[in-house]
Amino acid sequence: MLNQSQAPVERMFQALGDPTRRALYERLSRGPASVSELADPLPMSLPAVFQHLQILEASGLIRSEKRGRVRTCRVEAGGLREMEKWIAGRRAMWERALDRLGEYLAAQDDAQPPRRRG
Amino acid sequence: MLNQSQAPVERMFQALGDPTRRALYERLSRGPASVSELADPLPMSLPAVFQHLQILEASGLIRSEKRGRVRTCRVEAGGLREMEKWIAGRRAMWERALDRLGEYLAAQDDAQPPRRRG
DNA sequence: CGATTGGTTAAGCATTCACTTAAGTAACAC
DNA sequence: GTGTTACTTAAGTGAATGCTTAACCAATCG
């Protein structure tokens, strides 16, 4: 798997690549919830949901806190920001690449005299 | 795995959850490249890279075109946009949830007379 | 033409992943 | 105290994933 350094944003992408975890995250973006509240509508066992929550939390997308015997989960704002930053970075590189292509083509035009008007 | 409907954005997240594919995508965001150019710096076989490229293309993050015997891959702009849209949607929901919480707390304040000034 | 290059397909294999059930543990209810 | 609730841990299983090597095919080269 070429396990090189596992950047946090990568664990976020991986976390959201699973439909269950995406559903959990969408639910939590509507407001905090306990583990069993989250598990209730899902067609799987509570330990399974708990494992998914652990993965989401390890990725930095959510955060949770235990009071008494109930653990309340909520979205971690920083997570979204990390992903947005990564995407913005790729977009910037890609747009710069397009610019370079434009400059290159312009330079080609300068070097070779235009056919129509020559 | 709760295989419900596999939204396109989900396949993108899943695609970028792998370090190799993330590296491929980063390379391509700097400009187009052929399959073997992409495979060259990576510590794995060409078929392996090819499979990763297929996954990236199936997710809609990249696009490729074959001329003669060389296939040229490039970033698909729409892919980034899809992911940004999804993230923006979650952020919006999350911020709305915070607003609701604020309103709720304000209502609580109105209902109960303030302690300090009462 | 035959040899090489660039990609593609196929089959197999080891690991990881998404579950499961069973068995804890700790907080609260009675 | 006993029982119930809410989570947690552990162990196991089948399927999906990330590779591999060994062909195979079409385009280009000599």
mmCIF file of C-alpha atoms (C1' of nucleotides) in Angstrom:
data_model
loop_
_atom_site.group_PDB
_atom_site.id
_atom_site.type_symbol
_atom_site.label_atom_id
_atom_site.label_comp_id
_atom_site.label_asym_id
_atom_site.label_seq_id
_atom_site.Cartn_x
_atom_site.Cartn_y
_atom_site.Cartn_z
ATOM 1 C CA MET A 1 0.000 0.000 0.000
ATOM 2 C CA LEU A 2 3.080 2.294 -0.110
ATOM 3 C CA ASN A 3 2.427 3.430 3.439
ATOM 4 C CA GLN A 4 4.348 6.716 3.318
ATOM 5 C CA SER A 5 3.678 9.039 6.261
ATOM 6 C CA GLN A 6 -0.165 8.912 6.264
ATOM 7 C CA ALA A 7 -0.983 12.619 6.112
ATOM 8 C CA PRO A 8 -4.008 13.644 8.197
ATOM 9 C CA VAL A 9 -5.945 14.759 5.143
ATOM 10 C CA GLU A 10 -5.466 11.279 3.727
ATOM 11 C CA ARG A 11 -7.072 9.655 6.739
ATOM 12 C CA MET A 12 -9.975 12.067 6.305
ATOM 13 C CA PHE A 13 -10.452 11.101 2.677
ATOM 14 C CA GLN A 14 -10.213 7.453 3.612
ATOM 15 C CA ALA A 15 -12.672 7.934 6.460
ATOM 16 C CA LEU A 16 -15.257 9.586 4.206
ATOM 17 C CA GLY A 17 -14.758 6.948 1.517
ATOM 18 C CA ASP A 18 -17.042 4.633 3.474
ATOM 19 C CA PRO A 19 -20.827 5.118 3.101
ATOM 20 C CA THR A 20 -21.551 4.428 6.768
ATOM 21 C CA ARG A 21 -18.988 6.920 7.973
ATOM 22 C CA ARG A 22 -20.210 9.491 5.484
ATOM 23 C CA ALA A 23 -23.743 8.984 6.832
ATOM 24 C CA LEU A 24 -22.475 9.365 10.393
ATOM 25 C CA TYR A 25 -20.614 12.520 9.497
ATOM 26 C CA GLU A 26 -23.653 13.991 7.730
ATOM 27 C CA ARG A 27 -25.787 13.217 10.758
ATOM 28 C CA LEU A 28 -23.261 14.873 13.052
ATOM 29 C CA SER A 29 -23.014 17.954 10.877
ATOM 30 C CA ARG A 30 -26.682 18.504 11.801
ATOM 31 C CA GLY A 31 -25.765 18.475 15.485
ATOM 32 C CA PRO A 32 -24.115 16.380 18.225
ATOM 33 C CA ALA A 33 -25.357 12.903 19.121
ATOM 34 C CA SER A 34 -24.554 9.983 21.399
ATOM 35 C CA VAL A 35 -23.119 6.703 20.151
ATOM 36 C CA SER A 36 -26.413 4.847 20.463
ATOM 37 C CA GLU A 37 -28.394 7.662 18.849
ATOM 38 C CA LEU A 38 -26.021 7.410 15.913
ATOM 39 C CA ALA A 39 -26.230 3.627 15.797
ATOM 40 C CA ASP A 40 -30.003 3.468 16.097
ATOM 41 C CA PRO A 41 -31.033 4.130 12.453
ATOM 42 C CA LEU A 42 -28.172 2.113 10.989
ATOM 43 C CA PRO A 43 -28.574 -1.542 9.928
ATOM 44 C CA MET A 44 -25.607 -2.820 11.890
ATOM 45 C CA SER A 45 -24.454 -3.610 15.395
ATOM 46 C CA LEU A 46 -23.423 -0.956 17.872
ATOM 47 C CA PRO A 47 -19.800 -2.126 18.050
ATOM 48 C CA ALA A 48 -19.594 -1.682 14.277
ATOM 49 C CA VAL A 49 -20.798 1.911 14.549
ATOM 50 C CA PHE A 50 -18.425 2.488 17.414
ATOM 51 C CA GLN A 51 -15.505 1.344 15.253
ATOM 52 C CA HIS A 52 -16.549 3.738 12.507
ATOM 53 C CA LEU A 53 -16.723 6.565 15.022
ATOM 54 C CA GLN A 54 -13.223 5.748 16.205
ATOM 55 C CA ILE A 55 -11.953 5.994 12.637
ATOM 56 C CA LEU A 56 -13.708 9.328 12.118
ATOM 57 C CA GLU A 57 -12.276 10.647 15.351
ATOM 58 C CA ALA A 58 -8.751 9.396 14.578
ATOM 59 C CA SER A 59 -8.929 11.220 11.267
ATOM 60 C CA GLY A 60 -9.745 14.486 13.021
ATOM 61 C CA LEU A 61 -13.147 14.882 11.394
ATOM 62 C CA ILE A 62 -15.098 14.486 14.614
ATOM 63 C CA ARG A 63 -14.447 14.779 18.321
ATOM 64 C CA SER A 64 -16.163 13.080 21.248
ATOM 65 C CA GLU A 65 -16.454 13.457 24.971
ATOM 66 C CA LYS A 66 -17.754 11.115 27.623
ATOM 67 C CA ARG A 67 -19.911 12.321 30.507
ATOM 68 C CA GLY A 68 -21.127 9.643 32.839
ATOM 69 C CA ARG A 69 -21.789 6.660 30.602
ATOM 70 C CA VAL A 70 -22.802 8.506 27.465
ATOM 71 C CA ARG A 71 -20.312 9.614 24.836
ATOM 72 C CA THR A 72 -21.362 12.626 22.813
ATOM 73 C CA CYS A 73 -19.898 13.062 19.333
ATOM 74 C CA ARG A 74 -19.702 16.256 17.317
ATOM 75 C CA VAL A 75 -18.125 17.551 14.116
ATOM 76 C CA GLU A 76 -14.635 18.995 14.429
ATOM 77 C CA ALA A 77 -14.504 22.238 12.446
ATOM 78 C CA GLY A 78 -10.786 21.987 11.712
ATOM 79 C CA GLY A 79 -11.298 18.787 9.756
ATOM 80 C CA LEU A 80 -13.327 20.439 7.040
ATOM 81 C CA ARG A 81 -10.766 23.216 6.852
ATOM 82 C CA GLU A 82 -7.927 20.745 6.294
ATOM 83 C CA MET A 83 -9.736 19.135 3.388
ATOM 84 C CA GLU A 84 -10.658 22.479 1.874
ATOM 85 C CA LYS A 85 -7.031 23.548 2.106
ATOM 86 C CA TRP A 86 -5.835 20.443 0.317
ATOM 87 C CA ILE A 87 -8.394 20.825 -2.463
ATOM 88 C CA ALA A 88 -7.613 24.517 -2.850
ATOM 89 C CA GLY A 89 -3.937 23.631 -3.166
ATOM 90 C CA ARG A 90 -4.565 21.117 -5.971
ATOM 91 C CA ARG A 91 -6.815 23.550 -7.733
ATOM 92 C CA ALA A 92 -4.126 26.240 -7.540
ATOM 93 C CA MET A 93 -1.496 23.920 -9.009
ATOM 94 C CA TRP A 94 -3.833 22.843 -11.733
ATOM 95 C CA GLU A 95 -4.701 26.408 -12.664
ATOM 96 C CA ARG A 96 -1.021 27.362 -12.678
ATOM 97 C CA ALA A 97 -0.380 24.456 -15.037
ATOM 98 C CA LEU A 98 -3.062 25.782 -17.362
ATOM 99 C CA ASP A 99 -1.441 29.228 -17.217
ATOM 100 C CA ARG A 100 1.942 27.773 -18.138
ATOM 101 C CA LEU A 101 0.317 26.006 -21.073
ATOM 102 C CA GLY A 102 -1.219 29.302 -22.166
ATOM 103 C CA GLU A 103 2.142 31.079 -21.966
ATOM 104 C CA TYR A 104 3.815 28.296 -23.878
ATOM 105 C CA LEU A 105 1.256 28.484 -26.653
ATOM 106 C CA ALA A 106 1.585 32.292 -26.755
ATOM 107 C CA ALA A 107 5.375 31.962 -27.046
ATOM 108 C CA GLN A 108 4.895 29.485 -29.907
ATOM 109 C CA ASP A 109 2.730 32.095 -31.646
ATOM 110 C CA ASP A 110 5.442 34.742 -31.222
ATOM 111 C CA ALA A 111 8.250 32.513 -32.485
ATOM 112 C CA GLN A 112 6.406 31.356 -35.580
ATOM 113 C CA PRO A 113 4.932 34.171 -37.633
ATOM 114 C CA PRO A 114 1.163 33.913 -38.022
ATOM 115 C CA ARG A 115 0.226 31.958 -41.121
ATOM 116 C CA ARG A 116 -2.769 33.954 -42.241
ATOM 117 C CA ARG A 117 -1.175 37.384 -42.250
ATOM 118 C CA GLY A 118 2.365 36.367 -43.408
ATOM 119 C CA MET B 1 -20.328 -2.437 3.788
ATOM 120 C CA LEU B 2 -23.898 -1.038 3.537
ATOM 121 C CA ASN B 3 -23.557 -0.492 -0.188
ATOM 122 C CA GLN B 4 -26.195 2.211 -0.593
ATOM 123 C CA SER B 5 -26.067 3.967 -3.967
ATOM 124 C CA GLN B 6 -22.324 4.851 -4.052
ATOM 125 C CA ALA B 7 -22.513 8.594 -4.694
ATOM 126 C CA PRO B 8 -19.806 9.944 -7.025
ATOM 127 C CA VAL B 9 -18.285 12.118 -4.325
ATOM 128 C CA GLU B 10 -17.874 8.998 -2.231
ATOM 129 C CA ARG B 11 -15.838 7.285 -4.912
ATOM 130 C CA MET B 12 -13.666 10.403 -5.032
ATOM 131 C CA PHE B 13 -13.041 10.339 -1.308
ATOM 132 C CA GLN B 14 -12.310 6.652 -1.501
ATOM 133 C CA ALA B 15 -9.978 7.173 -4.453
ATOM 134 C CA LEU B 16 -7.984 9.856 -2.632
ATOM 135 C CA GLY B 17 -7.838 7.768 0.530
ATOM 136 C CA ASP B 18 -4.979 5.792 -1.014
ATOM 137 C CA PRO B 19 -1.466 7.334 -0.838
ATOM 138 C CA THR B 20 -0.473 6.150 -4.305
ATOM 139 C CA ARG B 21 -3.576 7.611 -5.908
ATOM 140 C CA ARG B 22 -3.159 10.815 -3.988
ATOM 141 C CA ALA B 23 0.423 11.040 -5.309
ATOM 142 C CA LEU B 24 -0.802 10.361 -8.847
ATOM 143 C CA TYR B 25 -3.450 13.025 -8.522
ATOM 144 C CA GLU B 26 -0.958 15.557 -7.147
ATOM 145 C CA ARG B 27 1.387 14.801 -10.008
ATOM 146 C CA LEU B 28 -1.415 15.266 -12.523
ATOM 147 C CA SER B 29 -2.531 18.530 -10.984
ATOM 148 C CA ARG B 30 0.887 19.845 -12.095
ATOM 149 C CA GLY B 31 0.106 18.871 -15.662
ATOM 150 C CA PRO B 32 -0.842 15.926 -17.909
ATOM 151 C CA ALA B 33 1.300 12.791 -18.168
ATOM 152 C CA SER B 34 1.353 9.376 -19.818
ATOM 153 C CA VAL B 35 0.815 6.128 -17.923
ATOM 154 C CA SER B 36 4.486 5.192 -17.933
ATOM 155 C CA GLU B 37 5.608 8.684 -16.964
ATOM 156 C CA LEU B 38 3.302 8.392 -13.969
ATOM 157 C CA ALA B 39 4.504 4.902 -13.121
ATOM 158 C CA ASP B 40 8.209 5.706 -13.470
ATOM 159 C CA PRO B 41 8.910 7.319 -10.058
ATOM 160 C CA LEU B 42 6.639 4.937 -8.151
ATOM 161 C CA PRO B 43 7.974 1.808 -6.399
ATOM 162 C CA MET B 44 5.503 -0.572 -8.023
ATOM 163 C CA SER B 45 4.704 -2.301 -11.276
ATOM 164 C CA LEU B 46 3.074 -0.569 -14.219
ATOM 165 C CA PRO B 47 -0.094 -2.674 -14.045
ATOM 166 C CA ALA B 48 -0.523 -1.590 -10.431
ATOM 167 C CA VAL B 49 -0.302 2.068 -11.425
ATOM 168 C CA PHE B 50 -2.670 1.430 -14.282
ATOM 169 C CA GLN B 51 -5.238 0.004 -11.884
ATOM 170 C CA HIS B 52 -4.948 3.060 -9.663
ATOM 171 C CA LEU B 53 -5.465 5.294 -12.688
ATOM 172 C CA GLN B 54 -8.585 3.353 -13.597
ATOM 173 C CA ILE B 55 -9.980 3.950 -10.128
ATOM 174 C CA LEU B 56 -9.184 7.662 -10.299
ATOM 175 C CA GLU B 57 -10.834 7.900 -13.707
ATOM 176 C CA ALA B 58 -13.908 5.925 -12.609
ATOM 177 C CA SER B 59 -14.319 8.350 -9.713
ATOM 178 C CA GLY B 60 -14.350 11.302 -12.095
ATOM 179 C CA LEU B 61 -11.221 12.905 -10.660
ATOM 180 C CA ILE B 62 -9.135 12.421 -13.781
ATOM 181 C CA ARG B 63 -9.738 11.805 -17.454
ATOM 182 C CA SER B 64 -7.549 10.095 -20.052
ATOM 183 C CA GLU B 65 -7.256 9.809 -23.795
ATOM 184 C CA LYS B 66 -5.305 7.418 -25.970
ATOM 185 C CA ARG B 67 -3.468 8.576 -29.094
ATOM 186 C CA GLY B 68 -1.470 5.918 -30.893
ATOM 187 C CA ARG B 69 -0.152 3.705 -28.136
ATOM 188 C CA VAL B 70 0.247 6.353 -25.442
ATOM 189 C CA ARG B 71 -2.531 7.234 -23.026
ATOM 190 C CA THR B 72 -2.386 10.750 -21.636
ATOM 191 C CA CYS B 73 -4.005 11.443 -18.265
ATOM 192 C CA ARG B 74 -5.089 14.796 -16.889
ATOM 193 C CA VAL B 75 -7.058 16.232 -13.971
ATOM 194 C CA GLU B 76 -10.792 16.600 -14.468
ATOM 195 C CA ALA B 77 -11.818 20.021 -13.160
ATOM 196 C CA GLY B 78 -15.367 18.944 -12.301
ATOM 197 C CA GLY B 79 -14.075 16.416 -9.770
ATOM 198 C CA LEU B 80 -12.631 19.072 -7.502
ATOM 199 C CA ARG B 81 -15.835 21.046 -7.780
ATOM 200 C CA GLU B 82 -17.953 18.071 -6.680
ATOM 201 C CA MET B 83 -15.848 17.599 -3.566
ATOM 202 C CA GLU B 84 -15.881 21.291 -2.753
ATOM 203 C CA LYS B 85 -19.652 21.309 -3.086
ATOM 204 C CA TRP B 86 -20.041 18.408 -0.693
ATOM 205 C CA ILE B 87 -17.742 19.981 1.867
ATOM 206 C CA ALA B 88 -19.489 23.345 1.558
ATOM 207 C CA GLY B 89 -22.825 21.599 2.145
ATOM 208 C CA ARG B 90 -21.608 19.936 5.365
ATOM 209 C CA ARG B 91 -20.106 23.185 6.564
ATOM 210 C CA ALA B 92 -23.398 24.983 5.918
ATOM 211 C CA MET B 93 -25.372 22.388 7.879
ATOM 212 C CA TRP B 94 -22.900 22.507 10.706
ATOM 213 C CA GLU B 95 -23.015 26.300 10.902
ATOM 214 C CA ARG B 96 -26.796 26.242 10.820
ATOM 215 C CA ALA B 97 -26.739 23.792 13.730
ATOM 216 C CA LEU B 98 -24.537 26.189 15.671
ATOM 217 C CA ASP B 99 -26.996 29.012 14.909
ATOM 218 C CA ARG B 100 -29.881 26.926 16.207
ATOM 219 C CA LEU B 101 -27.930 26.270 19.366
ATOM 220 C CA GLY B 102 -27.298 30.000 19.737
ATOM 221 C CA GLU B 103 -30.990 30.799 19.304
ATOM 222 C CA TYR B 104 -31.906 28.118 21.802
ATOM 223 C CA LEU B 105 -29.527 29.534 24.380
ATOM 224 C CA ALA B 106 -30.817 33.053 23.721
ATOM 225 C CA ALA B 107 -34.384 31.835 24.217
ATOM 226 C CA GLN B 108 -33.318 30.238 27.492
ATOM 227 C CA ASP B 109 -31.887 33.595 28.576
ATOM 228 C CA ASP B 110 -35.176 35.346 27.727
ATOM 229 C CA ALA B 111 -37.307 32.815 29.559
ATOM 230 C CA GLN B 112 -35.206 32.922 32.706
ATOM 231 C CA PRO B 113 -34.497 36.447 33.974
ATOM 232 C CA PRO B 114 -30.789 37.249 34.031
ATOM 233 C CA ARG B 115 -29.278 36.514 37.403
ATOM 234 C CA ARG B 116 -26.829 39.392 37.618
ATOM 235 C CA ARG B 117 -29.199 42.240 36.819
ATOM 236 C CA GLY B 118 -32.338 40.796 38.444
ATOM 237 C "C1'" DC C 1 9.343 -8.419 -41.889
ATOM 238 C "C1'" DG C 2 10.713 -9.014 -36.618
ATOM 239 C "C1'" DA C 3 11.780 -6.420 -32.278
ATOM 240 C "C1'" DT C 4 10.514 -2.938 -29.107
ATOM 241 C "C1'" DT C 5 7.554 0.163 -26.702
ATOM 242 C "C1'" DG C 6 3.379 1.374 -24.178
ATOM 243 C "C1'" DG C 7 -0.393 -0.222 -22.523
ATOM 244 C "C1'" DT C 8 -3.896 -3.808 -21.174
ATOM 245 C "C1'" DT C 9 -5.907 -8.157 -19.299
ATOM 246 C "C1'" DA C 10 -5.908 -12.042 -16.287
ATOM 247 C "C1'" DA C 11 -4.968 -14.771 -12.396
ATOM 248 C "C1'" DG C 12 -3.382 -15.278 -7.950
ATOM 249 C "C1'" DC C 13 -2.027 -13.917 -3.241
ATOM 250 C "C1'" DA C 14 -1.438 -11.349 1.227
ATOM 251 C "C1'" DT C 15 -3.369 -7.821 3.770
ATOM 252 C "C1'" DT C 16 -6.769 -4.811 5.278
ATOM 253 C "C1'" DC C 17 -11.541 -3.820 6.164
ATOM 254 C "C1'" DA C 18 -16.235 -4.054 7.643
ATOM 255 C "C1'" DC C 19 -18.645 -6.481 9.909
ATOM 256 C "C1'" DT C 20 -20.149 -10.210 13.562
ATOM 257 C "C1'" DT C 21 -20.933 -12.262 18.411
ATOM 258 C "C1'" DA C 22 -19.542 -12.717 23.039
ATOM 259 C "C1'" DA C 23 -17.785 -10.900 26.985
ATOM 260 C "C1'" DG C 24 -16.332 -7.171 29.539
ATOM 261 C "C1'" DT C 25 -16.781 -2.418 32.469
ATOM 262 C "C1'" DA C 26 -18.589 1.490 34.496
ATOM 263 C "C1'" DA C 27 -22.597 4.664 35.587
ATOM 264 C "C1'" DC C 28 -27.049 5.029 36.999
ATOM 265 C "C1'" DA C 29 -31.842 3.105 38.660
ATOM 266 C "C1'" DC C 30 -34.218 0.698 42.028
ATOM 267 C "C1'" DG D 1 -26.943 -4.721 47.055
ATOM 268 C "C1'" DT D 2 -29.097 -6.301 41.892
ATOM 269 C "C1'" DG D 3 -30.274 -5.017 37.327
ATOM 270 C "C1'" DT D 4 -30.128 -2.236 33.306
ATOM 271 C "C1'" DT D 5 -28.044 0.949 30.203
ATOM 272 C "C1'" DA D 6 -24.368 2.642 27.367
ATOM 273 C "C1'" DC D 7 -20.449 1.881 25.821
ATOM 274 C "C1'" DT D 8 -15.941 -0.833 25.127
ATOM 275 C "C1'" DT D 9 -12.810 -4.704 24.077
ATOM 276 C "C1'" DA D 10 -11.676 -8.906 21.880
ATOM 277 C "C1'" DA D 11 -11.689 -12.443 18.636
ATOM 278 C "C1'" DG D 12 -13.034 -14.214 14.444
ATOM 279 C "C1'" DT D 13 -14.754 -14.291 9.462
ATOM 280 C "C1'" DG D 14 -15.694 -13.273 4.614
ATOM 281 C "C1'" DA D 15 -15.118 -9.855 1.148
ATOM 282 C "C1'" DA D 16 -12.655 -6.112 -0.844
ATOM 283 C "C1'" DT D 17 -8.017 -4.054 -1.873
ATOM 284 C "C1'" DG D 18 -3.366 -3.475 -3.354
ATOM 285 C "C1'" DC D 19 -0.254 -5.593 -5.100
ATOM 286 C "C1'" DT D 20 2.369 -9.312 -8.033
ATOM 287 C "C1'" DT D 21 3.794 -11.991 -12.447
ATOM 288 C "C1'" DA D 22 2.724 -13.719 -16.869
ATOM 289 C "C1'" DA D 23 0.727 -13.239 -20.876
ATOM 290 C "C1'" DC D 24 -1.400 -10.459 -24.689
ATOM 291 C "C1'" DC D 25 -2.169 -6.681 -28.208
ATOM 292 C "C1'" DA D 26 -1.493 -2.795 -31.043
ATOM 293 C "C1'" DA D 27 1.579 1.011 -32.633
ATOM 294 C "C1'" DT D 28 6.056 2.260 -33.985
ATOM 295 C "C1'" DC D 29 11.006 1.384 -35.168
ATOM 296 C "C1'" DG D 30 14.902 -0.619 -37.789
#
